[in-house]
Short mmCIF file of C-alpha atoms and ligand atoms in Angstrom, two decimals:
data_model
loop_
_atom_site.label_atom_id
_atom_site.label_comp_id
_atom_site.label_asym_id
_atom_site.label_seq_id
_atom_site.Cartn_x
_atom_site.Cartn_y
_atom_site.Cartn_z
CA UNK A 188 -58.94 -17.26 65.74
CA UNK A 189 -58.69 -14.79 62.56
CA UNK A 190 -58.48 -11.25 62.31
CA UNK A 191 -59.50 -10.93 65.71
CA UNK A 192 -59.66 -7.18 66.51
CA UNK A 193 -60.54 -4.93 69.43
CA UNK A 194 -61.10 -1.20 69.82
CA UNK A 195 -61.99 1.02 72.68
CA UNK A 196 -62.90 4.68 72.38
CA UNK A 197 -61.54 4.77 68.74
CA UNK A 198 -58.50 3.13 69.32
CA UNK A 199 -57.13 -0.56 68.58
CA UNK A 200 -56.36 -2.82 71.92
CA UNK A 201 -55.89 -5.66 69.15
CA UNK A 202 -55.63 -5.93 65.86
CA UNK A 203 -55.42 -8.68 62.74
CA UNK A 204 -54.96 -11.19 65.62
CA UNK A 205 -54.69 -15.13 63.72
CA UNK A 206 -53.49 -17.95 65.73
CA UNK A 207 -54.27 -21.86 66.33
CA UNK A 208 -54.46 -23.95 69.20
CA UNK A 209 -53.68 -27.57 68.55
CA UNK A 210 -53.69 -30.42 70.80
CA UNK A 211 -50.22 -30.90 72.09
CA UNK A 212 -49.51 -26.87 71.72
CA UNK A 213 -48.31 -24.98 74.70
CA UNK A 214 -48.25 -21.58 73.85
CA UNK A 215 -46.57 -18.82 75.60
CA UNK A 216 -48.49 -15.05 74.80
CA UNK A 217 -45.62 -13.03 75.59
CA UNK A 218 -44.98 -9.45 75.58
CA UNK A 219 -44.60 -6.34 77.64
CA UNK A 220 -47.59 -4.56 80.17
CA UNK A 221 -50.36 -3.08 77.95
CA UNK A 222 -49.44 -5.37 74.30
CA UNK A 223 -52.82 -6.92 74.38
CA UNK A 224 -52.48 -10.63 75.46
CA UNK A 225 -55.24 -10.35 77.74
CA UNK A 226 -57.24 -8.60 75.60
CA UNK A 227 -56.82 -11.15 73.42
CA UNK A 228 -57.47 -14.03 75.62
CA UNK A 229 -60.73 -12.55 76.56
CA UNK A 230 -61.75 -11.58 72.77
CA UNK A 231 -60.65 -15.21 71.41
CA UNK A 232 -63.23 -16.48 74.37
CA UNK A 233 -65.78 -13.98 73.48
CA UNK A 234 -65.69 -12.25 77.03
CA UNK A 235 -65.43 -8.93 75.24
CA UNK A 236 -67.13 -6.94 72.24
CA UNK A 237 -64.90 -8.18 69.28
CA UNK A 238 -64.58 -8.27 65.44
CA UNK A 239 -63.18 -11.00 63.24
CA UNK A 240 -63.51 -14.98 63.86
CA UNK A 241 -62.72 -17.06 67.14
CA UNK A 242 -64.58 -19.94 66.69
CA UNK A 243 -64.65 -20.43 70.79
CA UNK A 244 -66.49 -16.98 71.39
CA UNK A 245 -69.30 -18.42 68.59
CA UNK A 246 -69.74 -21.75 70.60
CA UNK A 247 -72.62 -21.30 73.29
CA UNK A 248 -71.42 -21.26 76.78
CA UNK A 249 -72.24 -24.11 77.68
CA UNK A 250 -70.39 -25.88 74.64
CA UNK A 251 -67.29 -23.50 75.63
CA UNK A 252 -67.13 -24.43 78.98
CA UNK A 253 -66.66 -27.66 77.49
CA UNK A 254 -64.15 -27.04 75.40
CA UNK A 255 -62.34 -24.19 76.99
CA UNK A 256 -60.99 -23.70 80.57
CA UNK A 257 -59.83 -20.00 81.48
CA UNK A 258 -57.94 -18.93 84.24
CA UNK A 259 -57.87 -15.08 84.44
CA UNK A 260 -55.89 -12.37 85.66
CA UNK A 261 -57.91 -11.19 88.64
CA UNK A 262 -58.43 -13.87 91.48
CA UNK A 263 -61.28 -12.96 93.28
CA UNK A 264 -63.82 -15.46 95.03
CA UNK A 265 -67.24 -13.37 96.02
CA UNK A 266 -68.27 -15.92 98.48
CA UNK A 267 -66.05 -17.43 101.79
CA UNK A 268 -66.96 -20.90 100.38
CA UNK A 269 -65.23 -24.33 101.12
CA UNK A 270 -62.09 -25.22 98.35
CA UNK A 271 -63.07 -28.51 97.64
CA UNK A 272 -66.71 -26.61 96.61
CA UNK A 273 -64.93 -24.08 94.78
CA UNK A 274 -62.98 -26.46 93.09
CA UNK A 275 -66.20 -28.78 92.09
CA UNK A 276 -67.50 -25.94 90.55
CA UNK A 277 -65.38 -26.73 87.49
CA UNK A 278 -67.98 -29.70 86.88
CA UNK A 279 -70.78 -27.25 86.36
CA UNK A 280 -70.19 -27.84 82.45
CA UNK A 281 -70.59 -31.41 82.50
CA UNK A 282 -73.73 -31.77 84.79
CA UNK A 283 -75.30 -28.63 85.42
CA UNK A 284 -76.08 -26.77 88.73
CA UNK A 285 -78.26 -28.43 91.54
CA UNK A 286 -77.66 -32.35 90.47
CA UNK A 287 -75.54 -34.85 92.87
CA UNK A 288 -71.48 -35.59 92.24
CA UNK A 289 -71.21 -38.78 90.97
CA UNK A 290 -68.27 -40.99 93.01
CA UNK A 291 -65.65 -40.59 89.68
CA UNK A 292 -66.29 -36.31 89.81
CA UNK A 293 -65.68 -36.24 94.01
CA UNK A 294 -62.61 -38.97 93.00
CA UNK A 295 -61.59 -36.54 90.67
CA UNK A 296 -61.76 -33.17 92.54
CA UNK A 297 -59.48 -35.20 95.08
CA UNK A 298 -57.46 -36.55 92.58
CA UNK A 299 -56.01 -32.81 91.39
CA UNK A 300 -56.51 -31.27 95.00
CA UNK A 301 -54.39 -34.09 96.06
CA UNK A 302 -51.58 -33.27 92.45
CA UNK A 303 -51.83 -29.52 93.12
CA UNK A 304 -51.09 -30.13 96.88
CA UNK A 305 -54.27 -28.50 98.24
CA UNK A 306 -55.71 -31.59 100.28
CA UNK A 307 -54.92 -29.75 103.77
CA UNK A 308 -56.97 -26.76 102.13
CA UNK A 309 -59.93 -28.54 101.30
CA UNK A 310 -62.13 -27.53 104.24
CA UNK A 311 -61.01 -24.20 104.34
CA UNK A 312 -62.46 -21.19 103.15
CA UNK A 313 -61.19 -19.90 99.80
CA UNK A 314 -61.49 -16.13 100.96
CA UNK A 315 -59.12 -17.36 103.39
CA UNK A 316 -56.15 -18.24 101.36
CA UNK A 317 -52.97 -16.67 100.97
CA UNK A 318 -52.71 -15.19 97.08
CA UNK A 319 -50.21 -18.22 95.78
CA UNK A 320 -52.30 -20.74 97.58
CA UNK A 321 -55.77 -19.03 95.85
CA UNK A 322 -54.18 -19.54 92.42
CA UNK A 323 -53.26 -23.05 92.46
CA UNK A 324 -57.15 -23.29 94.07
CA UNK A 325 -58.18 -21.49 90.61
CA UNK A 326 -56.18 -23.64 88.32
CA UNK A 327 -57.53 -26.59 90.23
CA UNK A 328 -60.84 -25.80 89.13
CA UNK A 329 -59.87 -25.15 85.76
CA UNK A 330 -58.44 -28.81 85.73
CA UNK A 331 -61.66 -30.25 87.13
CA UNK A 332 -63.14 -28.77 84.21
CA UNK A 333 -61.23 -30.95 81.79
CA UNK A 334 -61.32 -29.38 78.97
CA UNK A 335 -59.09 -30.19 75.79
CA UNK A 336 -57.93 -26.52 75.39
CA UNK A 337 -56.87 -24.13 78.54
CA UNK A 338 -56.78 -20.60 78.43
CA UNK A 339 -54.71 -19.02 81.41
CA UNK A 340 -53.63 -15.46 81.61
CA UNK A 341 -50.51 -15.19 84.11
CA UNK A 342 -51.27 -18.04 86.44
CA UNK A 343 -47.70 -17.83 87.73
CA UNK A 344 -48.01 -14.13 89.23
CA UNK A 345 -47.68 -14.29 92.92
CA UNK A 346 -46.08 -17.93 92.54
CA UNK A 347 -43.12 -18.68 94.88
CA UNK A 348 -40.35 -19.58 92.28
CA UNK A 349 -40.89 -23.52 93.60
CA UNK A 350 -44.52 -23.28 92.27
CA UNK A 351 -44.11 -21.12 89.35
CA UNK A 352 -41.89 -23.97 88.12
CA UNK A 353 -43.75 -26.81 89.55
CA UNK A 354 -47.23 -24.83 87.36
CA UNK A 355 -45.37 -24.56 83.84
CA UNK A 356 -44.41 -28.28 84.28
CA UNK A 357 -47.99 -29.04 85.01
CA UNK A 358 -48.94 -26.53 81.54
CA UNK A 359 -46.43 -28.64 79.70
CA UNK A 360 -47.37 -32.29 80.73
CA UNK A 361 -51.13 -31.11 80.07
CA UNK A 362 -50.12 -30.42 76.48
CA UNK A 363 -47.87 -33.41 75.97
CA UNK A 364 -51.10 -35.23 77.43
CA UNK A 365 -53.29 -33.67 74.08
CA UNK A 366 -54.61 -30.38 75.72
CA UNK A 367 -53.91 -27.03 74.02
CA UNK A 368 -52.59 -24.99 76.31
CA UNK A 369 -52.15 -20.78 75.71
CA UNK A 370 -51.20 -19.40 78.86
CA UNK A 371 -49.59 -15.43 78.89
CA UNK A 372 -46.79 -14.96 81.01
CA UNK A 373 -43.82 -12.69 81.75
CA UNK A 374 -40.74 -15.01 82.78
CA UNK A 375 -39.30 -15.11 79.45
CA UNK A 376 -36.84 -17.87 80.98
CA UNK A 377 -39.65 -19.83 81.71
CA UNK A 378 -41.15 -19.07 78.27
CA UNK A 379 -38.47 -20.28 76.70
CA UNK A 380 -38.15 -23.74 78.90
CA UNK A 381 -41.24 -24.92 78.78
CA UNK A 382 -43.29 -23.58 75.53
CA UNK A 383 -43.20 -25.94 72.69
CA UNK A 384 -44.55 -22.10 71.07
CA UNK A 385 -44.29 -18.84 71.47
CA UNK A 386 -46.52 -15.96 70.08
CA UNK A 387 -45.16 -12.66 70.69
CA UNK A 388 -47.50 -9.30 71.05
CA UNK A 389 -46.97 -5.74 70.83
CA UNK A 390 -48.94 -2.79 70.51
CA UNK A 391 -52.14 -4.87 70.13
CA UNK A 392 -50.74 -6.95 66.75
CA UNK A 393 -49.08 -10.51 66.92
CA UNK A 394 -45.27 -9.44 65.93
CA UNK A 395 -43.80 -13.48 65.94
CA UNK A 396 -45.53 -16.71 66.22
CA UNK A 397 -43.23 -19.71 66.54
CA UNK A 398 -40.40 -21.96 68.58
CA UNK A 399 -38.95 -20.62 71.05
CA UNK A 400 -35.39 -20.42 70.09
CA UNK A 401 -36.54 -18.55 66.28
CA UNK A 402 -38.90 -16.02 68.51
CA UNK A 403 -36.80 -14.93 71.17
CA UNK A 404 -33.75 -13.67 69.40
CA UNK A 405 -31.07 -10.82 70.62
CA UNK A 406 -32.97 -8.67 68.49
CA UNK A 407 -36.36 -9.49 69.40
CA UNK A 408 -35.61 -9.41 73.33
CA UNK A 409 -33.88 -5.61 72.33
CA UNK A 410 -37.04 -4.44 70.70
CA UNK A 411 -39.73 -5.48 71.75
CA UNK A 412 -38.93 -6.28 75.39
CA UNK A 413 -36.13 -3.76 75.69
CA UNK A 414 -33.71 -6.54 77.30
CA UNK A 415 -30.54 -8.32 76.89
CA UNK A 416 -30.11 -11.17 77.88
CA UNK A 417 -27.77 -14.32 77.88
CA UNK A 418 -28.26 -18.16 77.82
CA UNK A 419 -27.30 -20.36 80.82
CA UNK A 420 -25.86 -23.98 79.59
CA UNK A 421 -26.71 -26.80 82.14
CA UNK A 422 -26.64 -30.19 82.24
CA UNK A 423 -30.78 -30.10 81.57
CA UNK A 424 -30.55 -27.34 78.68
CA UNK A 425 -29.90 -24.05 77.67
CA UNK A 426 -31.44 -21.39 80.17
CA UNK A 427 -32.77 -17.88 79.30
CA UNK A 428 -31.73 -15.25 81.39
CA UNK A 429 -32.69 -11.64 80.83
CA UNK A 430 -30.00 -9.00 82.97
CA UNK A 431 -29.96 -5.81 81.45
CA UNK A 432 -32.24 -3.14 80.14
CA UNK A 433 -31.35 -2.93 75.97
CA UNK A 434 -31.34 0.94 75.94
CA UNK A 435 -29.94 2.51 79.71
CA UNK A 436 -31.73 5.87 80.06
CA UNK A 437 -35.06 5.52 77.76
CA UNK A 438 -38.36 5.25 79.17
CA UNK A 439 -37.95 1.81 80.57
CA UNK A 440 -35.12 2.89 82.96
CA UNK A 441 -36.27 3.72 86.33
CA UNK A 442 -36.46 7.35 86.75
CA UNK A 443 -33.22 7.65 89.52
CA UNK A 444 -34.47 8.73 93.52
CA UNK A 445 -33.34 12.13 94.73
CA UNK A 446 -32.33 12.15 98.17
CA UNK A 447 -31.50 8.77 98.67
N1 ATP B 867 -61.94 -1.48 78.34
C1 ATP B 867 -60.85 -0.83 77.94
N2 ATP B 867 -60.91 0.45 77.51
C2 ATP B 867 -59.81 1.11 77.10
N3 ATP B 867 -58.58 0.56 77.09
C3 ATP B 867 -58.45 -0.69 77.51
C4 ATP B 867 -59.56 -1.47 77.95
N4 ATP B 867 -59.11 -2.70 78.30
C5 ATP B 867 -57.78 -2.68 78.09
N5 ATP B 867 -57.37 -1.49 77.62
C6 ATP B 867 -56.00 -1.11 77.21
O1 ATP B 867 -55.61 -2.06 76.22
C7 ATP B 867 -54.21 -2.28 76.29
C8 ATP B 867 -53.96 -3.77 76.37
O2 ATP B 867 -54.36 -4.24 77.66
P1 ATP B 867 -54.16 -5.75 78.09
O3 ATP B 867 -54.71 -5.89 79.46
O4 ATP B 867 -54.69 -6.62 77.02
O5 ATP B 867 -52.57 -5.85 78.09
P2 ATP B 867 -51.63 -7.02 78.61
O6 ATP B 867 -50.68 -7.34 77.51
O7 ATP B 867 -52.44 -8.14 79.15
O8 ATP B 867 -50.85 -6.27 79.77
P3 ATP B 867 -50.22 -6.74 81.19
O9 ATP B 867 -48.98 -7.51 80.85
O10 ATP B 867 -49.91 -5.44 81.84
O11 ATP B 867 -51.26 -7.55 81.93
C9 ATP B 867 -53.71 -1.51 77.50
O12 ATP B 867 -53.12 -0.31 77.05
C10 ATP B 867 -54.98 -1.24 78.30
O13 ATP B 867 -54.86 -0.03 79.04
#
């Protein structure tokens, strides 16, 4: 994307936003509530009235689905339909609606039920499902999809820490296995473990765009995030942890309770 930009009732949700996706990328959009990065997911895909170049939101949608999976924020499923249908819905791109499964797409839709641990689910409604188990149903159907890039916008929230940790693996092994992956998320720890990149927003504008150790710096994390934070050293690498508000008392601090 280049120069994407967004505006709203005269004001600018994004602005001058450039960035690549290459295979092998997992990208990290980072940055606090309201800095834009699901505005930009949605612009990049051409969900949303935009100006500037994505070349995803020019494809048709049929060639995006192709190319692009996206997992958004919200999580809602209309219909109380079975998971394993949900989940083959993710091979609408690749066959169109009404024609049969072939044996290797049903082999497939039970091959990732089966990695994202959803087998016991597959007969159950999806309007029945608690809100973790719903968003590994989602990504699921995102990975039937198989797509070379994947677009996810906080796929960890509502994760037990177990499956938060058990998803960015997944993100990570997908890139190392040629996907581009750009997923937004708020655990800078895990941003920093398992990102090959980071891009960092704020205010609507891209403010860093690199590794993780150059992008999430004492000064950055003070900032833009308004943390500190310290590194944890273990025997598999150097941890992120953020414990502190920067600035004690500004508009980030909560406001203290009187009377209790
Ligand atoms: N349709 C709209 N009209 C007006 N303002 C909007 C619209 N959509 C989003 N915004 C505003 O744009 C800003 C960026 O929103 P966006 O959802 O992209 O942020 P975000 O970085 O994803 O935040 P969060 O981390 O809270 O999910 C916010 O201030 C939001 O209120």
């Amino acid at each position: 994307m280049r120069e994407l930009g967004v505006s709203r009732h005269g004001r600018a949700l994004l602005s001058g936003a450039s960035l690549s996706l290459r295979p092998g990328d997992c990208v990290g959009l980072i940055g606090p509530n309201g800095a834009g990065k699901t505005t930009l997911l949605r612009a990049a895909l051409g969900l949303i009235r935009h100006t500037g170049h994505s070349s995803l939101a020019e494809m048709n949608a049929a060639a995006r689905a192709r190319h692009a999976g996206f997992l958004p924020q919200t999580r809602t499923v209309a219909w109380p339909m079975p998971v394993r249908d949900l989940v083959a819905l993710g091979l609408l791109p690749h066959r169109g609606p009404g024609a049969a499964t072939p044996d290797s797409a049903t082999r497939r839709i039970e091959a990732v039920l089966d990695a994202l641990d959803l087998a016991a689910f597959a007969d159950r409604s999806a309007t029945d499902l608690s809100g973790g188990e719903l968003a590994r149903v989602l990504l699921a159907r995102v990975l039937v999809q198989d797509t070379p890039l994947i677009l996810a916008d906080e796929p960890a929230a509502g994760l037990d820490p177990a499956q938060q940790i058990a998803l960015m693996q997944r993100l990570r092994q997908l890139a190392e296995g040629g996907r581009g992956i750009l997923v937004s998320l708020h655990d800078l720890g895990h941003a920093a473990r398992f990102c090959t990149r980071l891009v960092v927003m704020e205010r609507g504008r891209i403010v860093a765009d690199g590794e993780p150790a150059a992008v999430l710096t004492e000064a950055r994390l003070a900032t833009v995030f308004g943390l500190r934070a310290g590194f944890i050293d273990t025997a598999e690498g150097r941890f992120l942890l953020p414990y502190a508000l920067a600035h004690p008392g500004a508009d980030r601090a909560p406001a203290p309770l009187h009377g209790a």
